[in-house]
mmCIF file of C-alpha atoms in Angstrom:
data_model
loop_
_atom_site.group_PDB
_atom_site.id
_atom_site.type_symbol
_atom_site.label_atom_id
_atom_site.label_comp_id
_atom_site.label_asym_id
_atom_site.label_seq_id
_atom_site.Cartn_x
_atom_site.Cartn_y
_atom_site.Cartn_z
ATOM 1 C CA UNK A 1 -113.454 154.546 158.565
ATOM 2 C CA UNK A 2 -112.312 158.156 159.660
ATOM 3 C CA UNK A 3 -114.851 159.952 157.701
ATOM 4 C CA UNK A 4 -117.583 157.871 159.210
ATOM 5 C CA UNK A 5 -115.996 158.316 162.849
ATOM 6 C CA UNK A 6 -116.093 162.060 162.605
ATOM 7 C CA UNK A 7 -119.546 162.037 161.185
ATOM 8 C CA UNK A 8 -120.746 159.882 164.073
ATOM 9 C CA UNK A 9 -118.850 161.864 166.829
ATOM 10 C CA UNK A 10 -120.047 165.211 165.339
ATOM 11 C CA UNK A 11 -123.713 163.752 165.185
ATOM 12 C CA UNK A 12 -123.518 162.466 168.736
ATOM 13 C CA UNK A 13 -122.428 166.102 169.900
ATOM 14 C CA UNK A 14 -124.980 167.775 167.807
ATOM 15 C CA UNK A 15 -127.839 165.743 169.582
ATOM 16 C CA UNK A 16 -126.683 165.222 173.048
ATOM 17 C CA UNK A 17 -124.207 168.100 173.631
ATOM 18 C CA UNK A 18 -121.527 165.527 174.860
ATOM 19 C CA UNK A 19 -118.032 167.072 174.381
ATOM 20 C CA UNK A 20 -115.846 166.146 171.283
ATOM 21 C CA UNK A 21 -112.617 165.610 173.254
ATOM 22 C CA UNK A 22 -114.338 162.959 175.651
ATOM 23 C CA UNK A 23 -115.366 160.813 172.632
ATOM 24 C CA UNK A 24 -112.922 161.409 169.962
ATOM 25 C CA UNK A 25 -109.428 160.605 171.795
ATOM 26 C CA UNK A 26 -110.577 157.524 173.141
ATOM 27 C CA UNK A 27 -112.058 156.050 169.751
ATOM 28 C CA UNK A 28 -108.947 157.220 167.821
ATOM 29 C CA UNK A 29 -106.902 154.890 170.402
ATOM 30 C CA UNK A 30 -109.089 151.897 170.683
ATOM 31 C CA UNK A 31 -110.504 151.995 166.966
ATOM 32 C CA UNK A 32 -107.612 153.111 164.842
ATOM 33 C CA UNK A 33 -104.852 152.270 167.136
ATOM 34 C CA UNK A 34 -103.248 155.827 167.182
ATOM 35 C CA UNK A 35 -100.671 156.526 169.803
ATOM 36 C CA UNK A 36 -102.413 158.426 172.856
ATOM 37 C CA UNK A 37 -100.342 161.834 172.229
ATOM 38 C CA UNK A 38 -101.402 161.655 168.632
ATOM 39 C CA UNK A 39 -105.048 160.982 169.365
ATOM 40 C CA UNK A 40 -105.039 163.701 172.075
ATOM 41 C CA UNK A 41 -103.393 166.296 169.679
ATOM 42 C CA UNK A 42 -105.839 165.256 166.624
ATOM 43 C CA UNK A 43 -108.756 165.349 168.728
ATOM 44 C CA UNK A 44 -108.271 168.689 170.089
ATOM 45 C CA UNK A 45 -108.117 170.255 166.639
ATOM 46 C CA UNK A 46 -111.091 168.064 165.391
ATOM 47 C CA UNK A 47 -112.974 169.439 168.355
ATOM 48 C CA UNK A 48 -112.069 173.070 167.730
ATOM 49 C CA UNK A 49 -113.306 172.698 164.093
ATOM 50 C CA UNK A 50 -116.663 171.043 164.914
ATOM 51 C CA UNK A 51 -117.421 173.526 167.499
ATOM 52 C CA UNK A 52 -117.068 176.661 165.562
ATOM 53 C CA UNK A 53 -120.447 176.885 164.145
ATOM 54 C CA UNK A 54 -121.887 176.474 167.442
ATOM 55 C CA UNK A 55 -119.691 178.746 169.185
ATOM 56 C CA UNK A 56 -120.610 181.307 166.351
ATOM 57 C CA UNK A 57 -124.298 181.012 167.041
ATOM 58 C CA UNK A 58 -124.018 181.354 170.960
ATOM 59 C CA UNK A 59 -121.845 184.481 170.346
ATOM 60 C CA UNK A 60 -123.966 186.058 167.908
ATOM 61 C CA UNK A 61 -126.967 185.483 170.161
ATOM 62 C CA UNK A 62 -125.113 187.136 173.075
ATOM 63 C CA UNK A 63 -125.320 183.986 175.173
ATOM 64 C CA UNK A 64 -121.760 184.360 176.204
ATOM 65 C CA UNK A 65 -120.735 186.115 179.447
ATOM 66 C CA UNK A 66 -117.389 188.107 178.754
ATOM 67 C CA UNK A 67 -116.516 188.441 182.530
ATOM 68 C CA UNK A 68 -117.028 184.639 183.273
ATOM 69 C CA UNK A 69 -115.243 183.739 180.146
ATOM 70 C CA UNK A 70 -112.213 185.937 180.667
ATOM 71 C CA UNK A 71 -111.693 184.371 184.257
ATOM 72 C CA UNK A 72 -111.984 180.813 182.726
ATOM 73 C CA UNK A 73 -109.186 181.628 180.259
ATOM 74 C CA UNK A 74 -107.099 183.433 182.896
ATOM 75 C CA UNK A 75 -106.656 179.896 184.225
ATOM 76 C CA UNK A 76 -107.441 177.743 181.600
ATOM 77 C CA UNK A 77 -104.948 179.022 179.014
ATOM 78 C CA UNK A 78 -101.912 178.375 181.091
ATOM 79 C CA UNK A 79 -103.237 175.133 182.250
ATOM 80 C CA UNK A 80 -103.689 173.733 178.734
ATOM 81 C CA UNK A 81 -100.443 174.847 177.751
ATOM 82 C CA UNK A 82 -98.840 172.830 180.453
ATOM 83 C CA UNK A 83 -100.961 169.965 180.182
ATOM 84 C CA UNK A 84 -99.782 169.763 176.313
ATOM 85 C CA UNK A 85 -96.357 170.164 177.171
ATOM 86 C CA UNK A 86 -96.617 167.531 179.786
ATOM 87 C CA UNK A 87 -98.052 165.028 177.312
ATOM 88 C CA UNK A 88 -95.324 165.765 174.797
ATOM 89 C CA UNK A 89 -92.543 165.023 177.602
ATOM 90 C CA UNK A 90 -94.508 161.628 178.535
ATOM 91 C CA UNK A 91 -94.976 160.312 174.944
ATOM 92 C CA UNK A 92 -92.654 157.293 175.753
ATOM 93 C CA UNK A 93 -94.846 156.369 178.800
ATOM 94 C CA UNK A 94 -97.595 155.220 176.577
ATOM 95 C CA UNK A 95 -99.304 153.035 179.432
ATOM 96 C CA UNK A 96 -99.419 156.023 182.175
ATOM 97 C CA UNK A 97 -100.869 157.931 179.203
ATOM 98 C CA UNK A 98 -103.668 155.486 178.377
ATOM 99 C CA UNK A 99 -104.418 155.157 182.211
ATOM 100 C CA UNK A 100 -104.622 158.903 182.731
ATOM 101 C CA UNK A 101 -106.737 159.445 179.429
ATOM 102 C CA UNK A 102 -109.120 156.542 180.670
ATOM 103 C CA UNK A 103 -109.453 158.118 184.311
ATOM 104 C CA UNK A 104 -110.102 161.456 182.798
ATOM 105 C CA UNK A 105 -112.992 159.983 180.240
ATOM 106 C CA UNK A 106 -114.626 158.148 183.192
ATOM 107 C CA UNK A 107 -114.552 161.198 185.352
ATOM 108 C CA UNK A 108 -116.054 163.417 182.844
ATOM 109 C CA UNK A 109 -118.666 160.728 181.722
ATOM 110 C CA UNK A 110 -119.479 160.100 185.408
ATOM 111 C CA UNK A 111 -120.006 163.709 186.251
ATOM 112 C CA UNK A 112 -122.099 164.039 183.008
ATOM 113 C CA UNK A 113 -124.328 161.304 184.682
ATOM 114 C CA UNK A 114 -124.630 162.835 188.028
ATOM 115 C CA UNK A 115 -125.543 166.241 186.459
ATOM 116 C CA UNK A 116 -128.227 164.176 184.287
ATOM 117 C CA UNK A 117 -129.737 162.240 187.103
ATOM 118 C CA UNK A 118 -129.403 164.963 189.954
ATOM 119 C CA UNK A 119 -129.755 168.255 188.053
ATOM 120 C CA UNK A 120 -127.836 171.333 188.804
ATOM 121 C CA UNK A 121 -129.032 174.151 191.213
ATOM 122 C CA UNK A 122 -128.145 177.783 190.256
ATOM 123 C CA UNK A 123 -124.964 178.240 192.267
ATOM 124 C CA UNK A 124 -123.765 181.560 194.135
ATOM 125 C CA UNK A 125 -121.550 184.255 192.805
ATOM 126 C CA UNK A 126 -118.009 182.749 193.539
ATOM 127 C CA UNK A 127 -115.925 184.451 190.609
ATOM 128 C CA UNK A 128 -112.751 184.029 192.541
ATOM 129 C CA UNK A 129 -112.946 180.193 192.002
ATOM 130 C CA UNK A 130 -112.968 180.326 188.198
ATOM 131 C CA UNK A 131 -109.528 180.883 187.538
ATOM 132 C CA UNK A 132 -107.829 178.410 189.699
ATOM 133 C CA UNK A 133 -110.437 175.577 188.853
ATOM 134 C CA UNK A 134 -110.140 176.619 185.128
ATOM 135 C CA UNK A 135 -106.285 175.866 185.662
ATOM 136 C CA UNK A 136 -107.014 172.356 186.408
ATOM 137 C CA UNK A 137 -109.468 171.881 183.567
ATOM 138 C CA UNK A 138 -106.997 173.341 181.185
ATOM 139 C CA UNK A 139 -104.344 170.880 182.304
ATOM 140 C CA UNK A 140 -106.685 168.003 181.716
ATOM 141 C CA UNK A 141 -107.696 169.211 178.259
ATOM 142 C CA UNK A 142 -104.213 169.645 177.229
ATOM 143 C CA UNK A 143 -103.340 166.274 178.568
ATOM 144 C CA UNK A 144 -106.263 164.137 177.534
ATOM 145 C CA UNK A 145 -108.481 166.481 175.366
ATOM 146 C CA UNK A 146 -111.313 165.719 177.526
ATOM 147 C CA UNK A 147 -113.101 167.669 180.456
ATOM 148 C CA UNK A 148 -113.859 170.988 178.999
ATOM 149 C CA UNK A 149 -117.398 170.410 178.408
ATOM 150 C CA UNK A 150 -118.560 168.355 181.529
ATOM 151 C CA UNK A 151 -116.092 169.996 183.882
ATOM 152 C CA UNK A 152 -116.580 173.610 182.739
ATOM 153 C CA UNK A 153 -120.247 173.337 182.900
ATOM 154 C CA UNK A 154 -120.135 172.078 186.473
ATOM 155 C CA UNK A 155 -118.006 174.833 187.368
ATOM 156 C CA UNK A 156 -120.005 177.697 185.788
ATOM 157 C CA UNK A 157 -123.026 176.102 187.501
ATOM 158 C CA UNK A 158 -121.369 176.139 191.072
ATOM 159 C CA UNK A 159 -119.627 179.415 190.857
ATOM 160 C CA UNK A 160 -121.984 181.644 188.688
ATOM 161 C CA UNK A 161 -125.767 182.732 188.563
ATOM 162 C CA UNK A 162 -125.663 182.704 184.749
ATOM 163 C CA UNK A 163 -128.553 181.073 182.975
ATOM 164 C CA UNK A 164 -128.079 177.722 181.574
ATOM 165 C CA UNK A 165 -128.000 179.251 177.837
ATOM 166 C CA UNK A 166 -125.250 181.459 178.962
ATOM 167 C CA UNK A 167 -123.423 178.458 180.868
ATOM 168 C CA UNK A 168 -123.514 176.614 177.680
ATOM 169 C CA UNK A 169 -122.346 179.469 175.289
ATOM 170 C CA UNK A 170 -119.498 180.679 177.955
ATOM 171 C CA UNK A 171 -118.100 177.011 178.231
ATOM 172 C CA UNK A 172 -118.323 176.241 174.514
ATOM 173 C CA UNK A 173 -116.151 179.592 173.839
ATOM 174 C CA UNK A 174 -113.865 178.383 176.639
ATOM 175 C CA UNK A 175 -113.565 174.830 175.225
ATOM 176 C CA UNK A 176 -112.929 176.300 171.882
ATOM 177 C CA UNK A 177 -110.122 178.238 172.864
ATOM 178 C CA UNK A 178 -108.328 175.566 174.760
ATOM 179 C CA UNK A 179 -108.858 173.102 171.798
ATOM 180 C CA UNK A 180 -107.081 175.602 169.481
ATOM 181 C CA UNK A 181 -104.287 176.457 171.911
ATOM 182 C CA UNK A 182 -103.830 172.750 173.060
ATOM 183 C CA UNK A 183 -104.122 171.286 169.470
ATOM 184 C CA UNK A 184 -101.379 173.976 168.363
ATOM 185 C CA UNK A 185 -98.970 172.698 170.972
ATOM 186 C CA UNK A 186 -99.610 169.198 169.710
ATOM 187 C CA UNK A 187 -99.297 170.195 166.029
ATOM 188 C CA UNK A 188 -95.903 171.965 166.887
ATOM 189 C CA UNK A 189 -94.748 168.653 168.302
ATOM 190 C CA UNK A 190 -95.856 166.767 165.280
ATOM 191 C CA UNK A 191 -98.523 165.021 167.654
ATOM 192 C CA UNK A 192 -101.431 165.672 165.144
ATOM 193 C CA UNK A 193 -102.154 163.293 161.944
ATOM 194 C CA UNK A 194 -103.291 165.907 159.357
ATOM 195 C CA UNK A 195 -104.671 163.321 157.004
ATOM 196 C CA UNK A 196 -106.763 161.956 159.656
ATOM 197 C CA UNK A 197 -107.991 165.310 160.923
ATOM 198 C CA UNK A 198 -109.133 166.217 157.253
ATOM 199 C CA UNK A 199 -111.130 163.104 157.065
ATOM 200 C CA UNK A 200 -112.741 163.405 160.688
ATOM 201 C CA UNK A 201 -113.580 167.057 159.902
ATOM 202 C CA UNK A 202 -115.165 166.140 156.551
ATOM 203 C CA UNK A 203 -117.474 163.692 158.314
ATOM 204 C CA UNK A 204 -117.814 166.106 161.036
ATOM 205 C CA UNK A 205 -119.279 169.022 159.224
ATOM 206 C CA UNK A 206 -122.077 166.534 157.905
ATOM 207 C CA UNK A 207 -122.591 164.943 160.950
ATOM 208 C CA UNK A 208 -122.826 168.236 163.068
ATOM 209 C CA UNK A 209 -125.434 169.534 160.654
ATOM 210 C CA UNK A 210 -127.567 166.349 160.636
ATOM 211 C CA UNK A 211 -127.300 166.247 164.669
ATOM 212 C CA UNK A 212 -128.329 169.766 165.145
ATOM 213 C CA UNK A 213 -131.290 169.143 162.711
ATOM 214 C CA UNK A 214 -132.326 166.006 164.741
ATOM 215 C CA UNK A 215 -131.659 167.515 167.968
ATOM 216 C CA UNK A 216 -135.110 168.686 168.193
ATOM 217 C CA UNK A 217 -136.766 165.644 167.226
ATOM 218 C CA UNK A 218 -134.923 162.831 169.085
ATOM 219 C CA UNK A 219 -135.284 162.212 172.667
ATOM 220 C CA UNK A 220 -131.881 163.946 173.808
ATOM 221 C CA UNK A 221 -131.812 162.939 177.587
ATOM 222 C CA UNK A 222 -131.908 159.163 176.928
ATOM 223 C CA UNK A 223 -129.567 159.436 174.287
ATOM 224 C CA UNK A 224 -127.082 161.604 176.509
ATOM 225 C CA UNK A 225 -127.268 159.045 179.405
ATOM 226 C CA UNK A 226 -126.927 156.180 176.967
ATOM 227 C CA UNK A 227 -123.760 157.865 175.457
ATOM 228 C CA UNK A 228 -122.237 158.605 178.822
ATOM 229 C CA UNK A 229 -122.793 155.052 180.152
ATOM 230 C CA UNK A 230 -120.829 153.985 176.862
ATOM 231 C CA UNK A 231 -118.137 156.373 177.412
ATOM 232 C CA UNK A 232 -117.683 154.911 180.987
ATOM 233 C CA UNK A 233 -117.183 151.570 179.137
ATOM 234 C CA UNK A 234 -114.723 153.149 176.743
ATOM 235 C CA UNK A 235 -112.874 154.917 179.435
ATOM 236 C CA UNK A 236 -112.728 151.785 181.660
ATOM 237 C CA UNK A 237 -111.372 149.856 178.559
ATOM 238 C CA UNK A 238 -108.290 152.538 178.155
ATOM 239 C CA UNK A 239 -107.888 152.223 182.098
ATOM 240 C CA UNK A 240 -107.497 148.451 181.851
ATOM 241 C CA UNK A 241 -105.001 148.673 178.876
ATOM 242 C CA UNK A 242 -102.883 151.096 180.883
ATOM 243 C CA UNK A 243 -102.794 148.971 183.909
ATOM 244 C CA UNK A 244 -102.454 145.480 182.113
ATOM 245 C CA UNK A 245 -99.430 146.647 180.078
ATOM 246 C CA UNK A 246 -97.897 148.794 182.949
#
């Protein structure tokens, strides 16, 4: 089951570009019944592993902006550490965590849909916005594993004049660092399932490769919209569980 989940998640990422954190943690909670904090910790390290190949490609092609990345990390690193520590302290408040993770997934999916339908005009140079906004994104990633992809991309489009390729590459590297640091904190607190992570990653390698191969042959945008709509449903299920049991 975990191998198949890892395969499907990584395949979806390869084809649609929707972030690993947004998909993985909700599925681990709903499909496998994992406690929210273990689901988030495992999802963060899974996201880090499956994004390494793509991150390496963008880095080698020079599609990462060092200045924008450093400003994002300036705010994002303390944010993700604080968010991960916060989740470790709230592990007893399962319903609250379910509610907050569900809200984050709905927000990320909703922003992704808005971006798909409206399109994003190129922003002005607002480098001063990157660190404080990245702090909020990092906080969210550490707490729920979701948000780095959708929110980071929106931020870079809004606050920089980078090309779409550099926006994706820079945000991918930003998400990689946040996933590693946040996952490391969760691992320290015993909030990662190593056996499950290994099974997910095994499926993820195959799924990511196949997704990348099919990315040019499948209709990317309709699949992306369908996946985001499905994530809205999944997020609402988490919110319902958090509220119903609260």
